[in-house]
mmCIF file of C-alpha atoms in Angstrom:
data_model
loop_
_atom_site.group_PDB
_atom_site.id
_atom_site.type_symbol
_atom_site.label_atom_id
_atom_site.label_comp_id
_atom_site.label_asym_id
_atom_site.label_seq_id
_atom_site.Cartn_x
_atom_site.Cartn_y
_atom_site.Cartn_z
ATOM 1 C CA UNK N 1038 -0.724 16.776 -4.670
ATOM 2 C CA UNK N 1039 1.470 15.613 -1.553
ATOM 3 C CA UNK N 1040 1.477 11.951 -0.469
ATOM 4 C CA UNK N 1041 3.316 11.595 3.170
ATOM 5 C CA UNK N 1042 4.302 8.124 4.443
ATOM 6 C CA UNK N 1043 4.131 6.760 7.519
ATOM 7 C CA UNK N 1044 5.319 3.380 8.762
ATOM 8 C CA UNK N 1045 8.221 0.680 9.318
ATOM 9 C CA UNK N 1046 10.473 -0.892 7.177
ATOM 10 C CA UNK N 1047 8.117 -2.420 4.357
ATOM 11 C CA UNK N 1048 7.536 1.592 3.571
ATOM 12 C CA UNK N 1049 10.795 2.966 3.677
ATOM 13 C CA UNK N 1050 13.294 4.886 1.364
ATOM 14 C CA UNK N 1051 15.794 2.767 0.804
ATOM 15 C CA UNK N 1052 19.503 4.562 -0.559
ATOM 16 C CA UNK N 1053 22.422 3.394 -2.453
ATOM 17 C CA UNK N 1054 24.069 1.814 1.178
ATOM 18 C CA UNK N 1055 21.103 -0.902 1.294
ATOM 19 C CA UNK N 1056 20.381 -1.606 -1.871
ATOM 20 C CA UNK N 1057 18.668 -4.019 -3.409
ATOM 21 C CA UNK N 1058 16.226 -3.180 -0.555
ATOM 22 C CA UNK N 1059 13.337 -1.161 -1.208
ATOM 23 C CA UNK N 1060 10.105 0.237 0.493
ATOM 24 C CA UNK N 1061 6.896 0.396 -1.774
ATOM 25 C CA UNK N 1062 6.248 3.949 -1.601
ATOM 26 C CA UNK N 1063 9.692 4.204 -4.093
ATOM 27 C CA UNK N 1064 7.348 2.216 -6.835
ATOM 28 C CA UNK N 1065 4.709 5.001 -6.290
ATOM 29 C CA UNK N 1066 5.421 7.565 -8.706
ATOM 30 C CA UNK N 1067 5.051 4.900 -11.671
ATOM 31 C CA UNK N 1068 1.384 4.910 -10.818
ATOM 32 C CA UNK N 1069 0.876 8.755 -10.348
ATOM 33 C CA UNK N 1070 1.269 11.697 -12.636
ATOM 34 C CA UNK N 1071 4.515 13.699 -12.980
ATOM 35 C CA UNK N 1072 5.232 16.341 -9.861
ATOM 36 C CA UNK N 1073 3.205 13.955 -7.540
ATOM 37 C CA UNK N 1074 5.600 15.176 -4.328
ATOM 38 C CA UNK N 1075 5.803 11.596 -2.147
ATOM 39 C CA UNK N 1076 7.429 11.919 1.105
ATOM 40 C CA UNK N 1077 8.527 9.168 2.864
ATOM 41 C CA UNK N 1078 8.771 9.440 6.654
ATOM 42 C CA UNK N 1079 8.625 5.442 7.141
ATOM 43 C CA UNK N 1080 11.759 3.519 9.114
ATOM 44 C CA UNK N 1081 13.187 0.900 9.245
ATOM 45 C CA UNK N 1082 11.862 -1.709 12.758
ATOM 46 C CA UNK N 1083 9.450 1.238 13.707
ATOM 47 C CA UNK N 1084 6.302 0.316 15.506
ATOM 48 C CA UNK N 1085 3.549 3.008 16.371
ATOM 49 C CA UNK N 1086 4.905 3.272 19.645
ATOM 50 C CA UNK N 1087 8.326 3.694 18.693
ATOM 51 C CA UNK N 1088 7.246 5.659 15.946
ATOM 52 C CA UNK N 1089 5.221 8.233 18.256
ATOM 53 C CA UNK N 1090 8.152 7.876 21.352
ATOM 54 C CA UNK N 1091 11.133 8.775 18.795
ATOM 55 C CA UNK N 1092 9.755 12.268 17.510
ATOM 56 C CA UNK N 1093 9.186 10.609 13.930
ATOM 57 C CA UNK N 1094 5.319 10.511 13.702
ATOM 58 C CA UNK N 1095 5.750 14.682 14.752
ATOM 59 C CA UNK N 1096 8.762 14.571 12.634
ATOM 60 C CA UNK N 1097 6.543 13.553 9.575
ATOM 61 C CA UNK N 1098 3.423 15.427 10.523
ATOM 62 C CA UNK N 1099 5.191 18.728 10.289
ATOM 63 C CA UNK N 1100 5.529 17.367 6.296
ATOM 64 C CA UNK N 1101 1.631 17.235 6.179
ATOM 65 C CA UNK N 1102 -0.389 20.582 4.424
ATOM 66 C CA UNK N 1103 -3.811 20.676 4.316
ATOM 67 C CA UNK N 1104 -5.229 18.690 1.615
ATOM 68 C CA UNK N 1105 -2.185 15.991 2.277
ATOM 69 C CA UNK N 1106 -2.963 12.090 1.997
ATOM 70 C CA UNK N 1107 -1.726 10.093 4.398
ATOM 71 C CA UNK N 1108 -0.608 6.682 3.895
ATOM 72 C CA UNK N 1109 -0.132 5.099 7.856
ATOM 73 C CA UNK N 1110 1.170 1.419 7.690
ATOM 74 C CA UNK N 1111 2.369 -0.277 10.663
ATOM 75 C CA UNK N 1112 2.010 -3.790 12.748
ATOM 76 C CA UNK N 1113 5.017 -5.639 11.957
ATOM 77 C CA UNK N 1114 6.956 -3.924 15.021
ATOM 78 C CA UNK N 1115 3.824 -3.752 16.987
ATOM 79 C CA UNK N 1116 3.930 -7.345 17.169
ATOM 80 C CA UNK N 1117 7.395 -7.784 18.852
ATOM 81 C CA UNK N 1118 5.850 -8.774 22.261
ATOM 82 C CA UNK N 1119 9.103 -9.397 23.482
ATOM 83 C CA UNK N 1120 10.473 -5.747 23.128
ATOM 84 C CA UNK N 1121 9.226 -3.321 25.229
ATOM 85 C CA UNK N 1122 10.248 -0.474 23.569
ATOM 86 C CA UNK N 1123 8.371 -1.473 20.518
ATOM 87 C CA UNK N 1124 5.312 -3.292 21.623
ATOM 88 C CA UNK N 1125 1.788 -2.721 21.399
ATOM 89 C CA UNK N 1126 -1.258 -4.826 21.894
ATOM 90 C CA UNK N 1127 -3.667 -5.321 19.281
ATOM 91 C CA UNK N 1128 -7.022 -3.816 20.223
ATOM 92 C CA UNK N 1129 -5.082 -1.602 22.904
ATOM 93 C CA UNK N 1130 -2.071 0.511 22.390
ATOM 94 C CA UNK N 1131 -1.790 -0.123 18.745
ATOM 95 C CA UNK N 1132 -5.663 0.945 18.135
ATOM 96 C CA UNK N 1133 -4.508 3.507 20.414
ATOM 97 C CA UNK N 1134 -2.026 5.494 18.677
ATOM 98 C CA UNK N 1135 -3.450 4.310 15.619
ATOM 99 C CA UNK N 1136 -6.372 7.171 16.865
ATOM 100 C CA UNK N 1137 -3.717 9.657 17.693
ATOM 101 C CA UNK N 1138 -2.003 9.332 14.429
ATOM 102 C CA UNK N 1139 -5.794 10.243 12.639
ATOM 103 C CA UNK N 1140 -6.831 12.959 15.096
ATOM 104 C CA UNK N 1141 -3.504 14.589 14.568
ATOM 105 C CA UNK N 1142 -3.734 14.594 10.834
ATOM 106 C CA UNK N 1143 -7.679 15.277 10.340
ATOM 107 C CA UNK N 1144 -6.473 18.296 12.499
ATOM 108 C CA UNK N 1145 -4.345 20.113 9.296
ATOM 109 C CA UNK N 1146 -7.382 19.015 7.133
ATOM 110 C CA UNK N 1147 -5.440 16.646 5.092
ATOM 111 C CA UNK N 1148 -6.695 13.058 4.682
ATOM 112 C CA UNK N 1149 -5.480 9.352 6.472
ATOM 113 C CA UNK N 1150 -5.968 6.090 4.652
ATOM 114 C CA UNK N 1151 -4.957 3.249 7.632
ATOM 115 C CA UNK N 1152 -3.405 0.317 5.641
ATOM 116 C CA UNK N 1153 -2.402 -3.169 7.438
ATOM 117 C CA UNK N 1154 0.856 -5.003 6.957
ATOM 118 C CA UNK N 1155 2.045 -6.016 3.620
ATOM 119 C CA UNK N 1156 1.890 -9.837 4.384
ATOM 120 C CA UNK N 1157 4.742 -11.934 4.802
ATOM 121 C CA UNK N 1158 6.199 -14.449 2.140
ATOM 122 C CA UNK N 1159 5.622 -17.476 4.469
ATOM 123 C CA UNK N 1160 4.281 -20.219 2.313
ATOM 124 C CA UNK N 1161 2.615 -23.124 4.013
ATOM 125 C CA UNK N 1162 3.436 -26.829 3.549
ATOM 126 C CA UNK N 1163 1.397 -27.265 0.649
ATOM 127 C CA UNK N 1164 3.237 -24.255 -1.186
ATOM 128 C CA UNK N 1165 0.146 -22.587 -2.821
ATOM 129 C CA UNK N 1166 -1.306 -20.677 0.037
ATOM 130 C CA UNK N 1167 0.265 -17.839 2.421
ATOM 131 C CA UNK N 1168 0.268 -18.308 6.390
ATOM 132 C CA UNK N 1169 -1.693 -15.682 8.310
ATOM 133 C CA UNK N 1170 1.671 -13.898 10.627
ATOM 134 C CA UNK N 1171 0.096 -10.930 11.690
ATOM 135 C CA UNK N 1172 -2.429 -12.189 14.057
ATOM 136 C CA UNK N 1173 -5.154 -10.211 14.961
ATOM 137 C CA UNK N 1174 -3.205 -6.598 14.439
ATOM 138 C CA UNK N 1175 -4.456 -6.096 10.792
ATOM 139 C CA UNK N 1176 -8.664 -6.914 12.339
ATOM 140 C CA UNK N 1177 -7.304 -4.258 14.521
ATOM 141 C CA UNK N 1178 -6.197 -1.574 12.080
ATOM 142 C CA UNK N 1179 -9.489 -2.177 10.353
ATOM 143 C CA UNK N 1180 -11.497 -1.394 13.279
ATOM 144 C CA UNK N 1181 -9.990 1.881 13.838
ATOM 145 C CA UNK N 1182 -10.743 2.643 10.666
ATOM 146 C CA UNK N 1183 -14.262 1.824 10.708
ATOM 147 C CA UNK N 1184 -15.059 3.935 14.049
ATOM 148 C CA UNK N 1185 -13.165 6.410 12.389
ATOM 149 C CA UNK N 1186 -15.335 6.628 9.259
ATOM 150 C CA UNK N 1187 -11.746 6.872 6.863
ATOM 151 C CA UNK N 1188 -10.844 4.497 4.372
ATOM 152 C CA UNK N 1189 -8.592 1.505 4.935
ATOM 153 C CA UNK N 1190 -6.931 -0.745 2.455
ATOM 154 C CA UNK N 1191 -6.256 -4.563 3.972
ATOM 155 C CA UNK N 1192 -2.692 -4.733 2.305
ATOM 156 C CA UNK N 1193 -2.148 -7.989 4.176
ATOM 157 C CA UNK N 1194 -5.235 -9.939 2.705
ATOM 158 C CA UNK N 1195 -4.646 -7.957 -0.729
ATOM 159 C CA UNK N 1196 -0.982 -8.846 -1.008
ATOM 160 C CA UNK N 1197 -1.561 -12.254 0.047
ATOM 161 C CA UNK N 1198 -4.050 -12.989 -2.499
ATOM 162 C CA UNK N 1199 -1.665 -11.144 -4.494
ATOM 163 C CA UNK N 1200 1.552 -13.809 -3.733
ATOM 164 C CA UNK N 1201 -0.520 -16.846 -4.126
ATOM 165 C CA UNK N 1202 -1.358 -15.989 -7.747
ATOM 166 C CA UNK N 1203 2.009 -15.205 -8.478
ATOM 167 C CA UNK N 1204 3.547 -18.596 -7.115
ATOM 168 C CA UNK N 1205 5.897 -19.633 -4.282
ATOM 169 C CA UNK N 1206 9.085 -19.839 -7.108
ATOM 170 C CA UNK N 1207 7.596 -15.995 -8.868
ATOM 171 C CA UNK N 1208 7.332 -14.251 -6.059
ATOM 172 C CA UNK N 1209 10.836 -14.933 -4.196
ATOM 173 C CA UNK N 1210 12.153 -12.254 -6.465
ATOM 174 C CA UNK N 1211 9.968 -9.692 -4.807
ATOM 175 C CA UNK N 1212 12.097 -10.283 -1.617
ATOM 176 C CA UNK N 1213 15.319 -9.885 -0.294
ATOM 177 C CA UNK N 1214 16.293 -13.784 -1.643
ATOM 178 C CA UNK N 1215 19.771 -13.710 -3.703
ATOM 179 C CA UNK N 1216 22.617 -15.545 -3.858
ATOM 180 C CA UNK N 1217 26.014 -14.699 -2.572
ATOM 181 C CA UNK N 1218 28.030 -12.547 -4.999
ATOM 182 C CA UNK N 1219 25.480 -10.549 -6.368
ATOM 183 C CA UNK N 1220 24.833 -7.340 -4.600
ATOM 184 C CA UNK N 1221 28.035 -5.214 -2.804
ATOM 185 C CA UNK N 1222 25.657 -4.703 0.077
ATOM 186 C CA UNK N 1223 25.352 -8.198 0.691
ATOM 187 C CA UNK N 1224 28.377 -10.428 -0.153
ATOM 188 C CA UNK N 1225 27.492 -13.315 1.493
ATOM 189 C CA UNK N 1226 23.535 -12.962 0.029
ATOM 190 C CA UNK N 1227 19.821 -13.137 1.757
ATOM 191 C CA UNK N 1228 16.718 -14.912 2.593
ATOM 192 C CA UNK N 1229 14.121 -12.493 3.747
ATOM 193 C CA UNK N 1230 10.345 -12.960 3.108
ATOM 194 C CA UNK N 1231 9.291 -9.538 4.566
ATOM 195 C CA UNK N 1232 11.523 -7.005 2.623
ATOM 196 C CA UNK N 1233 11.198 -5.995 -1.009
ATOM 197 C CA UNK N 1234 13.178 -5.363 -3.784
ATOM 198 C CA UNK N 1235 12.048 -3.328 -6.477
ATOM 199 C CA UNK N 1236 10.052 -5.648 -8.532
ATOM 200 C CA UNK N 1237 8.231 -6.697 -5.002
ATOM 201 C CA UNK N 1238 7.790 -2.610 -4.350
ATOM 202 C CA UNK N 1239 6.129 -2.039 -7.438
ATOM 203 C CA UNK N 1240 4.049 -5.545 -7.039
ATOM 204 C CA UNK N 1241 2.585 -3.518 -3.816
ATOM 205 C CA UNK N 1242 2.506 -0.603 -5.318
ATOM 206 C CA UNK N 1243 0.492 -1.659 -7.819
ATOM 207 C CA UNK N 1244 -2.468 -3.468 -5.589
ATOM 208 C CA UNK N 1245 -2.100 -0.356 -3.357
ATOM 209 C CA UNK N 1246 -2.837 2.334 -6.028
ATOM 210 C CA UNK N 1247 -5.796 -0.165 -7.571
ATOM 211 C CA UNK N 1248 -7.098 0.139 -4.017
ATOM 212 C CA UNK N 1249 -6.991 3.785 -4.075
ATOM 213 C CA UNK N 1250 -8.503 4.586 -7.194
ATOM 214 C CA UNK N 1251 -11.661 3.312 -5.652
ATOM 215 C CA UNK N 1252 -11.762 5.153 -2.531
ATOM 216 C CA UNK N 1253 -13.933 8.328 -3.773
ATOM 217 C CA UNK N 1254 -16.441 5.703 -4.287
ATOM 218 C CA UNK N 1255 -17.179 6.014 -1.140
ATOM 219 C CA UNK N 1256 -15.229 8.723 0.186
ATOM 220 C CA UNK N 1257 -15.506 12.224 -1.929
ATOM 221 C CA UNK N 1258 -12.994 13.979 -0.192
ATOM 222 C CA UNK N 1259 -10.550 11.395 -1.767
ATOM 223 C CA UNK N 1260 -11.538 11.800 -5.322
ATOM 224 C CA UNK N 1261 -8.321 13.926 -6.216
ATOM 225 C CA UNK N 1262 -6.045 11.171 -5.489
ATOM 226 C CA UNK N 1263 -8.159 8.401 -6.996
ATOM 227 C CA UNK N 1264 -8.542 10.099 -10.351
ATOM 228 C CA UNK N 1265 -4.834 10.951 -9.652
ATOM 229 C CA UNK N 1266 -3.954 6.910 -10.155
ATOM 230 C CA UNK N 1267 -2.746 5.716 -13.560
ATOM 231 C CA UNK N 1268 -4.434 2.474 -14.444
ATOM 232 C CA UNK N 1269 -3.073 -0.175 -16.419
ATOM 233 C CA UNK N 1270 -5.164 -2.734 -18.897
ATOM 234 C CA UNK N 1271 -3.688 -5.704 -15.878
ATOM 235 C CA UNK N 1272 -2.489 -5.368 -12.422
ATOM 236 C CA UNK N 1273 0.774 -6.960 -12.258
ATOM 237 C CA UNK N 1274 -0.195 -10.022 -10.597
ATOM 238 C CA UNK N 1275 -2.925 -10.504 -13.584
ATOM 239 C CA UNK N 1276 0.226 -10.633 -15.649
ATOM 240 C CA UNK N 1277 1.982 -13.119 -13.863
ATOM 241 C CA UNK N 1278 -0.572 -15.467 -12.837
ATOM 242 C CA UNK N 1279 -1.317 -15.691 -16.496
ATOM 243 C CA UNK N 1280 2.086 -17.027 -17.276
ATOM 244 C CA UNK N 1281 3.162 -20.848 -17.582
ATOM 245 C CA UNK N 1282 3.643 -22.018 -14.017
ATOM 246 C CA UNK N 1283 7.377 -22.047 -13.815
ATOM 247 C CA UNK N 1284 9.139 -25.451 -13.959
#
């Protein structure tokens, strides 16, 4: 079975020069059996328009075989209003090439799954719920999806949810938040609420593959890969949130 991914930053392969970063798709294989072949085609500040006016989305769709899944992720980019070279609109452009991206895959007769954003770690003032930063871009995604009749998971609700269980203090591990001294690639350390490090990767990794075990409840066509998912007993976050709130 071949899993090709397609999107920005949150998604991508991450080597030994930008470590402790790393994209969710690298937490993938714990959740799928042996020989699963992932490719990643996801970079770094990539929005669908930049994606489509760089070569990359033909660049990846060459990777796609009939039969394929297709995991498309994007928004975070798309939302740079300010850059022209990377903005879209919501229920425009981005819906837009959203549609290419499908029509160009359902054309090798492999299979898209649209996902929205991962969300953001932005807690609000009361530091128990998650501010909404993607604006209207993730209703959009989920539209497409709709008219399209193919499954869509709604990462940015799911991982929200997800963050608010595990706690503000918890969940800054799951980011790019360390101190100076601790990682070569960053001497003078981070605070970043929108990249992952591995224990965040597999955190979306995890409510990404629960999400896609149920698709061929609905959709047939994706019963391979939802009988393909490992389960666990608990997600991750059932874990956590059943731990002692930290001090």
């Amino acid at each position: 079975m071949r899993i090709v991914c397609m999107g920005d930053s949150t998604m991508q392969y991450n080597d030994c020069t930008t470590f402790p970063q790393t994209g969710w798709p690298q937490a993938l294989d714990r959740f799928l059996p042996y020989g699963t072949e992932i490719l990643d085609f996801a970079k770094n500040g990539r929005s669908t328009k930049s994606y489509i006016d760089e070569g990359l989305f033909d660049k990846a769709l060459e990777a796609v075989e009939k039969g394929s899944f297709v995991l498309i992720e994007f928004g975070h980019n798309d939302e740079k209003l300010q850059d022209p070279s990377r903005a879209t609109t919501a229920f425009g452009s981005y819906q837009e090439n959203l549609r290419y991206f499908v029509k160009k895959i359902k054309e090798k007769n492999a299979y898209p799954i649209i996902l929205t954003s991962i969300a953001r770690r932005k807690f609000n003032e009361d530091n128990k719920t998650l501010a909404l930063t993607h604006g209207e871009y993730p209703k959009a995604a989920l539209a497409v999806a709709e008219e399209l009749n193919i499954p869509a998971i709604d990462m940015d609700e799911l991982t929200r949810q997800g963050l608010e269980k595990v706690g503000i203090k918890r969940s800054r591990s799951f980011f790019m938040n360390f101190d100076a001294g601790i990682y070569g690639n960053y001497p003078d350390g981070k605070e970043d609420n929108t990249h992952l490090r591995f224990d965040g990767a597999f955190f979306v990794a995890d409510i990404a593959t629960t999400a896609l075990a149920s698709l061929s409840e609905k959709w047939s066509d994706y019963k391979n890969l939802s009988e393909a998912i490992i389960k666990q007993d608990k997600s991750m976050v059932e874990k956590l949130a059943s731990l002692p709130e930290e001090p």
